[in-house]
Tab-separated table of C-alpha atoms in Angstrom:
chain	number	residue	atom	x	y	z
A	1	UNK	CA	142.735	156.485	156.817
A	2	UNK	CA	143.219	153.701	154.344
A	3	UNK	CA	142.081	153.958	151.157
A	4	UNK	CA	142.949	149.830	150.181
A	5	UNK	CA	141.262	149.062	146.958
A	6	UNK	CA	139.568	152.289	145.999
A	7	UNK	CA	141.458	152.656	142.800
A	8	UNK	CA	141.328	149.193	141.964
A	9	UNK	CA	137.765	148.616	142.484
A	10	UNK	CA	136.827	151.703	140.407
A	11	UNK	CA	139.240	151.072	137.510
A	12	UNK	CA	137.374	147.174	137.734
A	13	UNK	CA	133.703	148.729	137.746
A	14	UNK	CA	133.988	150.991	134.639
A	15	UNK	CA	135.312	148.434	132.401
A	16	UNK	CA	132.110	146.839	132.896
A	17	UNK	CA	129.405	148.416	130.097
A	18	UNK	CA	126.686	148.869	132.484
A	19	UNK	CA	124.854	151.756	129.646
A	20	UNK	CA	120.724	151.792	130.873
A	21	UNK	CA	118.617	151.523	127.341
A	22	UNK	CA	115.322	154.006	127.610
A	23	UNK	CA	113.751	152.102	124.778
A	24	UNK	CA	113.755	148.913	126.462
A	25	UNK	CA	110.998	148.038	128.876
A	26	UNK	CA	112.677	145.755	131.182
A	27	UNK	CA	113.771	146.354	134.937
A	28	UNK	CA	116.484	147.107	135.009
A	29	UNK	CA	116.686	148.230	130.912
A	30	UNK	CA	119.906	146.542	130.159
A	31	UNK	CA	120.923	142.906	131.073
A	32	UNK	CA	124.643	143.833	131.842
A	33	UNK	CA	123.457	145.832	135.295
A	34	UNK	CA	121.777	142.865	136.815
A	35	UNK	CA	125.251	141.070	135.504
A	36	UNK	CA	127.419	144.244	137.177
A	37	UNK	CA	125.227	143.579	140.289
A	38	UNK	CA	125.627	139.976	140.542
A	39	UNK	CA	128.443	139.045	139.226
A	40	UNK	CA	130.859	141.971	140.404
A	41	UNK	CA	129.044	143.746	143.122
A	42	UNK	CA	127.604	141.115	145.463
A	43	UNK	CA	129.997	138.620	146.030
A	44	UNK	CA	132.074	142.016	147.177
A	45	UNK	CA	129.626	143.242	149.331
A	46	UNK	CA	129.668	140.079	151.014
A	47	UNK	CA	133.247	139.516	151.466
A	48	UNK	CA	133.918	143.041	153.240
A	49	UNK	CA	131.460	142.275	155.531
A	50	UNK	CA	127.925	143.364	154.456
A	51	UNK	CA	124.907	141.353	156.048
A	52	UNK	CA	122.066	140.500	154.266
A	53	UNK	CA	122.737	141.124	151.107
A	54	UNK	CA	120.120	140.291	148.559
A	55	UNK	CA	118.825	141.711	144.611
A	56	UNK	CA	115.789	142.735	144.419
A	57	UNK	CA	114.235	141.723	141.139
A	58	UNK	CA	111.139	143.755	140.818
A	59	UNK	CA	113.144	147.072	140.744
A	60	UNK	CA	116.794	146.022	140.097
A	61	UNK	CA	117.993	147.530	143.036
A	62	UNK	CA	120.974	145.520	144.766
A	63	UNK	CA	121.008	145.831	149.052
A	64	UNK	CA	123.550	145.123	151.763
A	65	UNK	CA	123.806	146.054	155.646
A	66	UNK	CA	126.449	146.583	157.682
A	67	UNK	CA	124.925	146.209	161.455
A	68	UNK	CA	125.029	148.767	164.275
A	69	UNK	CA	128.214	148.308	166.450
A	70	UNK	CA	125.650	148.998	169.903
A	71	UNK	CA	122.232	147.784	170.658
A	72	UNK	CA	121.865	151.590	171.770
A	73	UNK	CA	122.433	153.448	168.445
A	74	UNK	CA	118.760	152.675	166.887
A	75	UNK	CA	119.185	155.089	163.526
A	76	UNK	CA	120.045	154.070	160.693
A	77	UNK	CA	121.131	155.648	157.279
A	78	UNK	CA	122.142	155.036	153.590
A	79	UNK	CA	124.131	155.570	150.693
A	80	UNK	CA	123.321	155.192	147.278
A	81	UNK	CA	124.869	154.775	143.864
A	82	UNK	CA	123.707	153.629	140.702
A	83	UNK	CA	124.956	151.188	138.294
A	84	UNK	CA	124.358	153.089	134.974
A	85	UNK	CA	125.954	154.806	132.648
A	86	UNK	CA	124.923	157.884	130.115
A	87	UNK	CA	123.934	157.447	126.196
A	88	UNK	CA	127.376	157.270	124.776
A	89	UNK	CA	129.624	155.129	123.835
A	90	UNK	CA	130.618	152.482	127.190
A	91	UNK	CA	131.524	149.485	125.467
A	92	UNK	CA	135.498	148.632	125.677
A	93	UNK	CA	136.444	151.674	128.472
A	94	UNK	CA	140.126	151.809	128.565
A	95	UNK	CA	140.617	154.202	131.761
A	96	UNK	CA	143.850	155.630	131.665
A	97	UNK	CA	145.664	156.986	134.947
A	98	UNK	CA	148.176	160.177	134.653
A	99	UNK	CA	150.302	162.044	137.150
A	100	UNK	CA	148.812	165.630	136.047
A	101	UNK	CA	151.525	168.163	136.291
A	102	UNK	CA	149.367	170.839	134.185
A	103	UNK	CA	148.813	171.457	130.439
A	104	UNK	CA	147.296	168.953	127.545
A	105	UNK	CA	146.123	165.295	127.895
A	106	UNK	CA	146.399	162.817	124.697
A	107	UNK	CA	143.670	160.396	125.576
A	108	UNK	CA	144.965	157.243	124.585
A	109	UNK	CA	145.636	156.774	120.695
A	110	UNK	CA	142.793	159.125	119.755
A	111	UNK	CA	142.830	162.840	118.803
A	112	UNK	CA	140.815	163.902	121.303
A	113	UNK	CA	143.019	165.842	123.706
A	114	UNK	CA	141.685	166.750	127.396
A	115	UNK	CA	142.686	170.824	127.772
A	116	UNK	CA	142.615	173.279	130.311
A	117	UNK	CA	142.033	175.895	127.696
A	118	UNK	CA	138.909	173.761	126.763
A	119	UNK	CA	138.321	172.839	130.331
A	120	UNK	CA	139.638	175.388	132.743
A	121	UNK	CA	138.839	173.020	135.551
A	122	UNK	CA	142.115	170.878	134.616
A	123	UNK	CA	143.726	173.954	136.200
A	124	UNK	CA	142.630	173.103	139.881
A	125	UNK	CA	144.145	169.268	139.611
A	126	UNK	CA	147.379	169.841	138.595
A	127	UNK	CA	149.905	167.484	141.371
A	128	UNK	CA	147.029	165.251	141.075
A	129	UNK	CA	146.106	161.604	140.139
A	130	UNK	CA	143.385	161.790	137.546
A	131	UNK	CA	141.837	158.867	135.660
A	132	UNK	CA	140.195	160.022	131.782
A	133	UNK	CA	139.274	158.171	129.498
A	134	UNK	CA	141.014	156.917	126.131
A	135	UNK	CA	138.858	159.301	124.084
A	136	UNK	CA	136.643	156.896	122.544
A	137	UNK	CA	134.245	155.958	125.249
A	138	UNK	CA	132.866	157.852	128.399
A	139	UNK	CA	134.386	156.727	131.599
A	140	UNK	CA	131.708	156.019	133.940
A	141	UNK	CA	132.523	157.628	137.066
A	142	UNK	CA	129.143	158.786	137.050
A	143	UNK	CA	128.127	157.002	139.651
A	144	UNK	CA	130.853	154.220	139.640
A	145	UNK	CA	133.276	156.735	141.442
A	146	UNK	CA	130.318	157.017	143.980
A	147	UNK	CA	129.956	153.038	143.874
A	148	UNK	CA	133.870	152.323	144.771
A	149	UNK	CA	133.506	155.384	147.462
A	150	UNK	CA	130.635	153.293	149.045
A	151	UNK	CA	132.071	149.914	148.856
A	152	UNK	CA	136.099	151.552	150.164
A	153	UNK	CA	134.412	153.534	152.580
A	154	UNK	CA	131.889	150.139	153.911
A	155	UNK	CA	135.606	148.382	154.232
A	156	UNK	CA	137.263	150.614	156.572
A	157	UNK	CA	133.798	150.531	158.924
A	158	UNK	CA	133.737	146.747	158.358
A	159	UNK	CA	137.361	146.514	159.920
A	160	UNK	CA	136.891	148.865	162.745
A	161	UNK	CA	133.980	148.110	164.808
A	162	UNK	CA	135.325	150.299	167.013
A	163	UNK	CA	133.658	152.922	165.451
A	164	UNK	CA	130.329	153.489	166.967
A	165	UNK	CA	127.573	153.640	164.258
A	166	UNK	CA	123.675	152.712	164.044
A	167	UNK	CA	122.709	150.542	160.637
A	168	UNK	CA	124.072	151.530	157.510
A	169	UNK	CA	122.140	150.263	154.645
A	170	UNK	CA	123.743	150.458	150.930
A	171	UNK	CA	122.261	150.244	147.815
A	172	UNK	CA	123.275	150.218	144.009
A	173	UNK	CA	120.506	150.917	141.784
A	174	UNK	CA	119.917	150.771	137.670
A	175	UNK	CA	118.864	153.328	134.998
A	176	UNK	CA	119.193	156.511	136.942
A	177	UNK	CA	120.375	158.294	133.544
A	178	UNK	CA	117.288	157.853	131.671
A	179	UNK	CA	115.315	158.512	134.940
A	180	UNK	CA	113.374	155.711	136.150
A	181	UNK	CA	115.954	154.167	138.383
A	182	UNK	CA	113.984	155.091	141.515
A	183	UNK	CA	110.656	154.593	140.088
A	184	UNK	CA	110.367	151.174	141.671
A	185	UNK	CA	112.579	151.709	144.761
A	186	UNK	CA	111.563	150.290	147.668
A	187	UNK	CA	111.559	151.984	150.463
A	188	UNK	CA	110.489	149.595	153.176
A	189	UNK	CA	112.834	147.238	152.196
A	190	UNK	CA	116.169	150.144	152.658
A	191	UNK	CA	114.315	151.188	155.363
A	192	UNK	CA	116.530	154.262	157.198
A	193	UNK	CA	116.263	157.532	158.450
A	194	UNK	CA	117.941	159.117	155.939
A	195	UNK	CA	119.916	158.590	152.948
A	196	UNK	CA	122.701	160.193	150.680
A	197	UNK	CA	123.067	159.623	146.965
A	198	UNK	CA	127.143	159.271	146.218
A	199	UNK	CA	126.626	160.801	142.558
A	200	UNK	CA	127.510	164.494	142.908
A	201	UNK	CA	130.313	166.325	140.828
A	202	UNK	CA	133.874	167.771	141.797
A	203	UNK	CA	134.506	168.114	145.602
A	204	UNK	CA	132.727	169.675	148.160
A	205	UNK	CA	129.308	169.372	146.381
A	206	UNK	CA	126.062	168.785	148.614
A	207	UNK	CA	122.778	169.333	147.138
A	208	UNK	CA	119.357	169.155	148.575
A	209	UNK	CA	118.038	171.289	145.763
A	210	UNK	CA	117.091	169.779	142.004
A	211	UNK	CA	115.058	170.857	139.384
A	212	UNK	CA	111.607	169.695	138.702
A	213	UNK	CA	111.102	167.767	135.715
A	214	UNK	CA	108.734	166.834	133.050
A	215	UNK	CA	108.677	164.847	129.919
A	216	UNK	CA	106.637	165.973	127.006
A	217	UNK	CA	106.373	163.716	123.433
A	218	UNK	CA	104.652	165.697	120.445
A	219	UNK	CA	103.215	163.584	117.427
A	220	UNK	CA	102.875	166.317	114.696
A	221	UNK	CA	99.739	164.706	111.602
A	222	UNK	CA	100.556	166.157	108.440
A	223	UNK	CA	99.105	165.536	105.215
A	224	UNK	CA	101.339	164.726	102.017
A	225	UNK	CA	100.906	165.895	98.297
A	226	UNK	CA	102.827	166.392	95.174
A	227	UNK	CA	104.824	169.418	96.304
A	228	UNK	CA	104.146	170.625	92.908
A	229	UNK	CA	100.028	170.517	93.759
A	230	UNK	CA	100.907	170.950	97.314
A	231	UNK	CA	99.466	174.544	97.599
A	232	UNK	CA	96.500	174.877	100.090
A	233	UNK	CA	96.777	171.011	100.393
A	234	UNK	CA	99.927	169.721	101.821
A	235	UNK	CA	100.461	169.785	105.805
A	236	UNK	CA	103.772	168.913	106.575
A	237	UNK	CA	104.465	167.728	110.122
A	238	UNK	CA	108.213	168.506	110.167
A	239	UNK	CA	107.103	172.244	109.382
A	240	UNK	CA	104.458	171.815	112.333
A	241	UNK	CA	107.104	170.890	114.244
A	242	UNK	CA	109.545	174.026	113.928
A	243	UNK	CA	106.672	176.267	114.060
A	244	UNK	CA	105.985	175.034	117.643
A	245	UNK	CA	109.643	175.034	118.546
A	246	UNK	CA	109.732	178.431	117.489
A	247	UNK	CA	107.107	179.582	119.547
A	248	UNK	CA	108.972	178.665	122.901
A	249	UNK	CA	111.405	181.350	124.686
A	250	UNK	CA	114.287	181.295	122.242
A	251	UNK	CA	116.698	182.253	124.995
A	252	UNK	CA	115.043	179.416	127.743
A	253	UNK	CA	117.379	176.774	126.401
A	254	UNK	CA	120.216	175.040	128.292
A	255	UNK	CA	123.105	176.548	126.363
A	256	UNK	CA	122.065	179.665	127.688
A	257	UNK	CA	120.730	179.340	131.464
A	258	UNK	CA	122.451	178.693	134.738
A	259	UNK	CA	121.484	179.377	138.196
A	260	UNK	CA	117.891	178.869	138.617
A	261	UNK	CA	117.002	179.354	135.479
A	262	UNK	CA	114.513	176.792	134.242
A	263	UNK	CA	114.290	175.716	130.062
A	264	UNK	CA	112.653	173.827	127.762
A	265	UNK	CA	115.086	171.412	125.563
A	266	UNK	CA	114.576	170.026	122.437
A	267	UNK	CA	116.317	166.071	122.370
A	268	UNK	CA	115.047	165.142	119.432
A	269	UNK	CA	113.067	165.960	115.853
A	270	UNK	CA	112.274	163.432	113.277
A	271	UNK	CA	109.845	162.495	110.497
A	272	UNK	CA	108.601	162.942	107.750
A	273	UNK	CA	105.973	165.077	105.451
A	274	UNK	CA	103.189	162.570	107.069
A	275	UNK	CA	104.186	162.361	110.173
A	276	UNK	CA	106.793	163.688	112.562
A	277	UNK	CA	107.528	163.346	116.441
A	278	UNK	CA	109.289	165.982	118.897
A	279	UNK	CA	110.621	164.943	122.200
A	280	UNK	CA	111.633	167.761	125.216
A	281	UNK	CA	112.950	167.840	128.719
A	282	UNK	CA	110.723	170.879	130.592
A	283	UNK	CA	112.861	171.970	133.871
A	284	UNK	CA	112.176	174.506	136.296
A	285	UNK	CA	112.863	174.936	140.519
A	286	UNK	CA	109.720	176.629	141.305
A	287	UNK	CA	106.846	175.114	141.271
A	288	UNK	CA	104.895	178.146	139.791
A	289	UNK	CA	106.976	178.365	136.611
A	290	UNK	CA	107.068	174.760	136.519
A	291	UNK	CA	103.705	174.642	135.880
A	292	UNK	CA	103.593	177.965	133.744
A	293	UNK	CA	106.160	176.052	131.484
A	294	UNK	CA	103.586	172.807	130.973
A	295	UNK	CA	100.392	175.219	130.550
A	296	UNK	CA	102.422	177.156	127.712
A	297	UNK	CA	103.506	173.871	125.549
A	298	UNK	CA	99.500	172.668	125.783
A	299	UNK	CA	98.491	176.298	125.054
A	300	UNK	CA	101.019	176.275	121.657
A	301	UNK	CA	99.234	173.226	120.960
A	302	UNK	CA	95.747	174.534	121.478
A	303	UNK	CA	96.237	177.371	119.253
A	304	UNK	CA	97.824	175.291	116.400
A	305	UNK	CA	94.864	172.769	116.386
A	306	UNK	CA	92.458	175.370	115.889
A	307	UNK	CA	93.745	176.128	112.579
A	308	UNK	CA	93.237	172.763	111.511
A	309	UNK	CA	89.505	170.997	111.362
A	310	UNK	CA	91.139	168.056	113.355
A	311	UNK	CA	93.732	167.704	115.816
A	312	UNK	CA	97.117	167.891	114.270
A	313	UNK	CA	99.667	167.902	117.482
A	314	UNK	CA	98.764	165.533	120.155
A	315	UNK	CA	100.561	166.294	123.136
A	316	UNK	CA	101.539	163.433	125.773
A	317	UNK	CA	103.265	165.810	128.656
A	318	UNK	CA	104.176	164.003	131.832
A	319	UNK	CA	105.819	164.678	135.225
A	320	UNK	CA	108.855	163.274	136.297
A	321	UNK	CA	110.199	163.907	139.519
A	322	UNK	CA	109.947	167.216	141.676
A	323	UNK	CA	112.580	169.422	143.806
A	324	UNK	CA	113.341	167.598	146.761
A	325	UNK	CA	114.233	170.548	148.558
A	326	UNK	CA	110.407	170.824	149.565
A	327	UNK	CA	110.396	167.485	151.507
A	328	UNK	CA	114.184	168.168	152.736
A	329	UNK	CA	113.764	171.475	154.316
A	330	UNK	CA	111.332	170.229	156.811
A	331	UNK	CA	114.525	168.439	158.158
A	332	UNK	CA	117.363	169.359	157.379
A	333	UNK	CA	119.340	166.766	159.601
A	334	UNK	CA	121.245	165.126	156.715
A	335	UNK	CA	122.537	168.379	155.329
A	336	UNK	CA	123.799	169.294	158.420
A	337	UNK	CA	125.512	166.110	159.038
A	338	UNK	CA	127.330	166.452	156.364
A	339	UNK	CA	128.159	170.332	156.126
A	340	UNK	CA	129.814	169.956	159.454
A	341	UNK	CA	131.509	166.939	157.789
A	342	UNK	CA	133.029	168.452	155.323
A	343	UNK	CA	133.904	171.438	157.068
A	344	UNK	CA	135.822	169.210	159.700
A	345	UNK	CA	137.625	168.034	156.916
A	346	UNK	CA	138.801	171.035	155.704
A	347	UNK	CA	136.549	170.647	152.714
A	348	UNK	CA	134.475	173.372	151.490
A	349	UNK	CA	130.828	172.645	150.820
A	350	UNK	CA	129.236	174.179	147.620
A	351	UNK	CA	125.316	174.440	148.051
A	352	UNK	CA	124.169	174.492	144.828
A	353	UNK	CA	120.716	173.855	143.244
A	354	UNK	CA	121.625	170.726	140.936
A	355	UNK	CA	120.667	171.832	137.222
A	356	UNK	CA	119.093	167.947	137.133
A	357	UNK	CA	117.711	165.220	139.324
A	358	UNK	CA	119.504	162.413	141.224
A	359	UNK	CA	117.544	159.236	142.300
A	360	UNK	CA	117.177	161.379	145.799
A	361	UNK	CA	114.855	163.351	144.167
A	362	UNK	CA	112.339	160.489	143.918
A	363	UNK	CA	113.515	158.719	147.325
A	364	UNK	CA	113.052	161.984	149.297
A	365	UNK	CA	108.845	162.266	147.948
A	366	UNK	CA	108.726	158.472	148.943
A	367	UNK	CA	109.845	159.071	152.763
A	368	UNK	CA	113.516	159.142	152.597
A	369	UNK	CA	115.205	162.303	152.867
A	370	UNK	CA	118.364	161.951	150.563
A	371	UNK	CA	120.307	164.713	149.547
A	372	UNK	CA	123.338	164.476	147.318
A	373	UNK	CA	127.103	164.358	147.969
A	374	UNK	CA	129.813	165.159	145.507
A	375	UNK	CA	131.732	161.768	143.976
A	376	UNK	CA	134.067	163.265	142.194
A	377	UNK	CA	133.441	163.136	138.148
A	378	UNK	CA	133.778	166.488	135.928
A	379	UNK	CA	132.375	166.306	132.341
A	380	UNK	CA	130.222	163.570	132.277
A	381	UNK	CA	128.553	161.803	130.126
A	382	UNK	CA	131.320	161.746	127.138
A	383	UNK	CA	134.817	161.176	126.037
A	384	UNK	CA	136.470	164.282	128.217
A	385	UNK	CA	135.341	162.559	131.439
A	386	UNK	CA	137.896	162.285	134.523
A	387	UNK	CA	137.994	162.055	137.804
A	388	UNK	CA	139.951	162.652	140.990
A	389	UNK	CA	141.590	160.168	142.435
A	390	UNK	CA	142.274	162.348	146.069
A	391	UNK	CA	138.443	163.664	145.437
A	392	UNK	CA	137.492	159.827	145.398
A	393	UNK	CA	139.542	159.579	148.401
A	394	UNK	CA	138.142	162.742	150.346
A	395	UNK	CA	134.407	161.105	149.446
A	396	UNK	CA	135.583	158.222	151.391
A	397	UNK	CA	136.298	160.173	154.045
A	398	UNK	CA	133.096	162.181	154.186
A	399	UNK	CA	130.733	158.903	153.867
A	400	UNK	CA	132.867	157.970	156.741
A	401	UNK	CA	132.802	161.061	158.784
A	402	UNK	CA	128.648	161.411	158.622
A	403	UNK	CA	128.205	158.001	160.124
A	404	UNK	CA	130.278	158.981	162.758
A	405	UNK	CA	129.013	162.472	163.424
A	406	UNK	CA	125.337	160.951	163.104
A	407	UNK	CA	126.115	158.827	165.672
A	408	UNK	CA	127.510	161.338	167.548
A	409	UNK	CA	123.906	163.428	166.811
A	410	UNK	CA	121.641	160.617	167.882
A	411	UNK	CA	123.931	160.240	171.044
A	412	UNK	CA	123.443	163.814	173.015
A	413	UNK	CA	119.781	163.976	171.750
């Protein structure tokens, strides 16, 4: 298997600041993805050999086809990727590559320093080529690892036709890290059988499982006096605001749940005496205590207001996408494609509920089944980011290995 271009093409992609903006209400958020899609990602889809490819402006979503090799082999799949990158700092990356033979790595000129004792994962990719950062910016492999897996792994098909396969449809999407990537995605347009999301973690990863999530805003109406008058008078919002944080599970936070633990988490707090405004995540993976944590955050609400002759904390709480698992299970096809891919690769798959979303969780409640395969990244979303390069490489070869064992599928059924 040749793996021609892989490092190139993802060393190219995360130079490119492609970070989504969730204040901005444009599609896709940030100017520089429809640029990245364009400008960098087109023209290459093109010249390896994807048909049709075309950007779709009403949801930012960029689209290419590689065509069955037989008239006979009607299915057809997908793999996505998206374009984004997290809320830190992606503006000049400077990826570095390093032989690891084990202990500390100096990222770049900085004093941050990547360490197994920090990050006990190091230990596992030691005779390996990994690619960090230079401390001051993330690196982006989250999804761009998954983007040049798609793109190396689209080649190789491209130049051997003699690999049976149905259509393969390929698409790189925006904003998937502030969560309305998929919002807009159009599903008649990809228009497959089933799909993979590239845009899992270290190797072996394959998740049909993600939380179920929901947004909730708080605008806390205080009242402002002379704190030396204030007594039986002042209502301060910011104190509003701690007293309904502190009336949530302490212990159902994300520093201190794993598994299938759900939590509530607190991104922001700010204001003032007058006025102040609270912002939380609300996660859970069944749907019972999914909706046991919404009813409790209107109930604290409830019973705050009634101390007050008007309302005081106006709740806006709103779902965002749901456990895919539900639609999934019905078939579970594509996770079976791709366990037996990975186990004929001498890969072992990790199951796991993802403690998040991927656009697949969307996708898969619009008609697509898409479960999520591992791209490679660890520690995303900051400065100690790395990745893989022979986890990039084994990605490759999975992509590549579930079109040919679908095809294989479709053929004795």
């Amino acid at each position: 298997m040749s793996y021609q271009h892989l490092l190139e093409r993802f060393l190219t992609y995360v130079k490119v600041n492609t970070r989504s903006n969730p204040n901005s209400k444009t599609t896709p958020t940030t100017q520089s993805q429809v640029e990245f899609a364009l400008d960098v990602l087109k023209p290459e889809m093109e010249a390896i050999g994807l048909k049709d490819v075309h950007y779709l402006y009403d949801n930012g979503y960029l689209v290419g086809t590689l065509p069955a090799t037989s008239k006979e082999l009607t299915h057809k799949i997908g793999f996505i990727a998206h374009m984004d990158t997290a809320d830190f700092n992606a503006e000049g990356v400077r990826p570095q590559v390093v032989q690891y033979t084990g202990g500390d790595i100096v990222l770049g000129e900085s004093d941050c320093v990547l360490s197994p004792l920090d990050f006990p994962a190091l230990n596992g990719y030691i005779g390996q080529t990994l690619i960090t950062t230079d401390g001051t910016t993330l690196l982006g492999a989250d999804d761009k690892a998954g983007i040049a897996e798609i793109m190396t792994a689209m080649a190789y098909l491209a130049k051997h036709p003699e690999i049976p396969h149905g259509e393969i449809r390929v698409g790189f999407g925006p904003d998937e890290e502030i969560g309305i990537g998929a919002d807009k995605f159009d599903v008649a347009d990809f228009d497959v059988d089933f799909a993979y999301t590239v845009d899992g973690g270290p190797l072996g990863e394959l998740q049909y499982e993600t939380f179920s999530a929901a947004g909730l805003e708080l605008t806390f109406l205080g009242r402002n006096v002379h704190p030396g008058t204030a007594k039986d008078q002042m209502i301060n919002a910011l104190q509003l605001a701690v007293d309904f944080h502190n009336q949530l599970p302490e212990v159902e936070r994300p520093e201190l749940t794993d598994g299938y633990q759900g939590f509530f988490h607190l991104l922001s707090l700010e204001g003032t005496v007058e006025e102040a405004k609270s912002i939380y995540i609300i996660r859970d993976f069944e749907d019972n205590d999914f909706k046991k944590r919404k009813e409790l955050v209107k109930t604290i609400a409830a019973e705050m207001n009634a101390n007050f002759d008007t309302e005081r904390i106006k709740v806006n709480l709103y779902d965002q996408y749901y456990n895919m698992k539900k639609i999934i299970e019905k078939d579970m096809t594509p996770v079976v494609i791709a366990e037996k891919v990975m186990k004929d690769l001498g890969i072992k798959p990790i199951i796991e509920p993802i403690r998040g979303g991927t656009d697949g969780s969307k996708i898969s409640f619009m008609g697509i089944p898409t479960p999520n395969l591992f791209a490679g990244g660890e520690n995303m979303h900051g400065r100690y980011e790395f990745v893989s390069l022979e986890t990039m490489q084994k990605a490759v070869d999975v992509i590549i290995g579930i079109v040919k064992e679908s095809s294989v599928q479709r053929r004795t059924t």
